[in-house]
Coordinates of C-alpha atoms in Angstrom, one line a residue:
Chain A
X1 CA 83.8 111.3 -10.6
X2 CA 81.0 112.8 -8.4
X3 CA 83.3 114.7 -6.1
X4 CA 85.1 118.0 -6.0
X5 CA 88.6 117.7 -7.5
X6 CA 91.5 118.2 -5.1
X7 CA 93.9 120.7 -6.9
X8 CA 97.1 122.4 -5.8
X9 CA 97.4 126.2 -5.1
X10 CA 97.0 128.3 -8.3
X11 CA 98.3 128.9 -10.9
X12 CA 97.2 125.8 -12.9
X13 CA 95.0 125.2 -15.9
X14 CA 91.3 124.3 -16.3
X15 CA 89.9 122.9 -19.5
X16 CA 86.2 123.6 -19.5
X17 CA 84.4 121.2 -21.9
X18 CA 80.7 121.8 -22.5
X19 CA 78.6 119.6 -24.8
X20 CA 75.1 119.0 -25.9
X21 CA 74.6 115.2 -26.3
X22 CA 73.0 113.9 -29.5
X23 CA 70.6 111.0 -29.6
X24 CA 73.3 108.5 -30.8
X25 CA 75.0 107.4 -27.6
X26 CA 76.2 103.9 -28.4
X27 CA 79.7 103.4 -27.1
X28 CA 79.7 106.8 -25.5
X29 CA 79.8 105.9 -21.8
X30 CA 82.4 103.2 -22.2
X31 CA 84.6 105.7 -24.1
X32 CA 84.1 108.5 -21.5
X33 CA 85.2 106.1 -18.8
X34 CA 88.2 105.0 -20.8
X35 CA 89.2 108.6 -21.5
X36 CA 88.9 109.6 -17.8
X37 CA 91.1 106.7 -16.8
X38 CA 93.7 107.6 -19.5
X39 CA 93.7 111.3 -18.6
X40 CA 94.5 110.4 -15.0
X41 CA 97.7 108.7 -16.2
X42 CA 98.6 111.6 -18.5
X43 CA 101.5 113.8 -17.3
X44 CA 100.4 117.0 -15.6
X45 CA 96.8 115.8 -14.9
X46 CA 95.6 117.3 -11.6
X47 CA 91.9 116.4 -11.4
X48 CA 88.5 116.3 -13.1
X49 CA 84.9 117.1 -12.4
X50 CA 82.0 116.0 -14.6
X51 CA 78.2 116.6 -14.3
X52 CA 75.1 116.7 -16.4
X53 CA 73.0 114.7 -18.8
X54 CA 71.9 116.5 -21.9
X55 CA 74.1 119.5 -21.2
X56 CA 77.4 117.9 -20.1
X57 CA 80.1 119.9 -18.4
X58 CA 83.5 118.4 -17.7
X59 CA 86.3 120.4 -16.2
X60 CA 89.7 118.9 -16.1
X61 CA 92.7 120.5 -14.3
X62 CA 96.2 120.4 -15.6
X63 CA 99.6 121.6 -14.5
X64 CA 100.4 123.6 -17.6
X65 CA 99.5 124.1 -21.3
X66 CA 102.0 121.5 -22.4
X67 CA 100.2 118.8 -20.5
X68 CA 96.9 119.8 -22.1
X69 CA 98.4 119.7 -25.6
X70 CA 100.0 116.3 -24.9
X71 CA 96.7 114.9 -23.8
X72 CA 94.9 116.3 -26.8
X73 CA 97.4 114.5 -29.1
X74 CA 97.0 111.1 -27.3
X75 CA 96.1 108.5 -30.0
X76 CA 93.1 107.0 -28.2
X77 CA 91.8 110.4 -27.2
X78 CA 92.0 111.5 -30.9
X79 CA 89.8 108.7 -31.9
X80 CA 87.3 109.6 -29.1
X81 CA 87.4 113.3 -30.1
X82 CA 86.5 112.3 -33.7
X83 CA 83.6 110.1 -32.5
X84 CA 82.4 113.0 -30.3
X85 CA 82.4 115.4 -33.2
X86 CA 80.8 113.0 -35.7
X87 CA 78.4 111.1 -33.6
X88 CA 77.9 111.8 -29.9
X89 CA 77.6 115.6 -29.7
X90 CA 75.2 118.0 -31.4
X91 CA 77.5 120.8 -30.3
X92 CA 80.5 121.3 -28.0
X93 CA 82.8 124.0 -26.9
X94 CA 86.2 123.9 -25.2
X95 CA 87.7 126.8 -23.2
X96 CA 91.3 126.6 -22.0
X97 CA 91.7 128.8 -18.9
X98 CA 94.4 129.6 -16.3
X99 CA 93.1 129.4 -12.7
X100 CA 94.4 132.5 -10.9
X101 CA 92.7 132.1 -7.5
X102 CA 90.6 129.5 -5.8
X103 CA 88.7 129.1 -2.5
X104 CA 86.0 127.1 -0.9
X105 CA 84.7 124.9 1.9
X106 CA 85.8 121.3 1.4
X107 CA 85.5 118.7 4.1
X108 CA 87.5 115.6 3.6
Chain B
X1 CA 70.3 127.2 -18.8
X2 CA 70.7 123.9 -20.7
X3 CA 72.7 125.3 -23.5
X4 CA 76.3 126.2 -24.4
X5 CA 77.0 129.9 -23.5
X6 CA 77.8 132.2 -26.3
X7 CA 80.9 134.1 -25.3
X8 CA 83.2 136.6 -27.1
X9 CA 86.7 135.8 -28.3
X10 CA 89.2 135.4 -25.4
X11 CA 90.4 136.8 -23.1
X12 CA 87.6 136.8 -20.6
X13 CA 87.0 135.2 -17.2
X14 CA 85.4 131.9 -16.1
X15 CA 84.3 131.3 -12.6
X16 CA 84.1 127.6 -12.1
X17 CA 81.8 126.8 -9.1
X18 CA 81.6 123.1 -8.0
X19 CA 79.4 122.0 -5.1
X20 CA 78.2 118.9 -3.4
X21 CA 74.5 119.3 -2.5
X22 CA 73.4 118.6 1.1
X23 CA 70.0 117.0 2.0
X24 CA 68.5 120.3 3.0
X25 CA 67.3 121.8 -0.2
X26 CA 64.3 124.0 0.8
X27 CA 64.4 127.3 -1.0
X28 CA 67.4 126.2 -3.0
X29 CA 66.0 126.1 -6.6
X30 CA 64.1 129.3 -6.2
X31 CA 67.3 131.1 -5.0
X32 CA 69.4 129.6 -7.8
X33 CA 66.9 130.9 -10.4
X34 CA 66.8 134.3 -8.8
X35 CA 70.6 134.4 -8.7
X36 CA 70.9 133.4 -12.4
X37 CA 68.5 136.2 -13.3
X38 CA 70.3 138.7 -11.2
X39 CA 73.8 137.7 -12.6
X40 CA 72.5 138.2 -16.1
X41 CA 71.8 141.8 -15.3
X42 CA 75.1 142.3 -13.6
X43 CA 77.8 144.4 -15.5
X44 CA 80.3 142.3 -17.4
X45 CA 78.2 139.1 -17.3
X46 CA 78.8 137.2 -20.5
X47 CA 77.1 133.8 -20.0
X48 CA 76.5 130.8 -17.8
X49 CA 76.4 127.0 -18.0
X50 CA 75.0 124.8 -15.2
X51 CA 74.7 121.0 -15.0
X52 CA 74.5 118.3 -12.4
X53 CA 72.4 117.1 -9.5
X54 CA 74.4 115.9 -6.5
X55 CA 77.7 117.2 -7.9
X56 CA 76.7 120.6 -9.3
X57 CA 79.0 122.5 -11.7
X58 CA 78.1 126.0 -12.7
X59 CA 80.5 128.0 -14.9
X60 CA 79.8 131.7 -15.3
X61 CA 81.6 133.9 -17.8
X62 CA 82.6 137.5 -17.1
X63 CA 84.3 140.4 -18.9
X64 CA 86.9 141.0 -16.2
X65 CA 87.8 140.5 -12.5
X66 CA 86.1 143.7 -11.5
X67 CA 82.7 142.3 -12.8
X68 CA 83.3 139.1 -10.8
X69 CA 84.0 141.0 -7.6
X70 CA 81.0 143.3 -8.1
X71 CA 78.7 140.3 -8.5
X72 CA 80.2 138.7 -5.4
X73 CA 79.4 141.8 -3.4
X74 CA 75.7 142.0 -4.6
X75 CA 73.5 142.1 -1.5
X76 CA 71.0 139.4 -2.6
X77 CA 73.9 137.3 -3.8
X78 CA 75.6 137.6 -0.4
X79 CA 72.5 136.3 1.3
X80 CA 72.5 133.3 -1.1
X81 CA 76.2 132.6 -0.6
X82 CA 75.6 132.5 3.2
X83 CA 72.6 130.1 2.8
X84 CA 74.7 127.9 0.5
X85 CA 77.6 127.7 3.0
X86 CA 75.3 127.1 6.0
X87 CA 72.6 125.0 4.5
X88 CA 72.6 123.8 0.9
X89 CA 76.1 122.6 0.3
X90 CA 78.1 120.0 2.1
X91 CA 81.1 121.3 0.2
X92 CA 81.9 123.8 -2.5
X93 CA 84.9 125.2 -4.4
X94 CA 85.3 128.3 -6.5
X95 CA 88.0 128.7 -9.1
X96 CA 88.5 132.0 -10.9
X97 CA 90.3 131.5 -14.2
X98 CA 91.2 133.5 -17.3
X99 CA 90.1 132.0 -20.6
X100 CA 93.0 132.2 -22.9
X101 CA 91.7 130.2 -25.9
X102 CA 88.5 128.6 -27.0
X103 CA 87.2 126.5 -29.9
X104 CA 84.3 124.2 -30.7
X105 CA 81.5 123.2 -32.9
X106 CA 78.4 125.1 -32.2
X107 CA 75.4 125.0 -34.5
X108 CA 72.9 127.8 -34.0

């Protein structure tokens, strides 16, 4: 996960998830890994970047809004969302955005 | 910087900056702090979130595209961008996106 996601030319979507971790972290890392693996198999998934410890930022990239809504409704993901809200996060915020342009210096 | 940015109702813009740090980090942290302070004073700046160590993700939020382009042209920021490209980053990628919807659980 510690690499820059390879994404196609815009437009595509970015879901910016920011969270402040709470003290109760049992089961958290296992679930995060499971969700990352599941998201990768979800239709329209393009890539993901994740960083941070207390303030966690995870950006996932998607083909379109429909893919994002499908992934949000995934049964295992719904359980993880509920655990996140109730247990793992003091606060969190989700921003769904449309990537309009992109550039950079990426060496493979 | 280790908090969730308070942003207005969409639409607004998110600049997603992802970078892989290189080994040469002299002057880096000082410049990052200086740039964060400068960005805050830049017209249209709405907020910023930053996390990560080797993989760094910084998301800054802006009122509109014009504000983003103005900040990109800021003289001190241009010097920092050049140092980032030449010295501090092995790789980086910038995605400019329009936030269309947002939700979360934020306790003040």
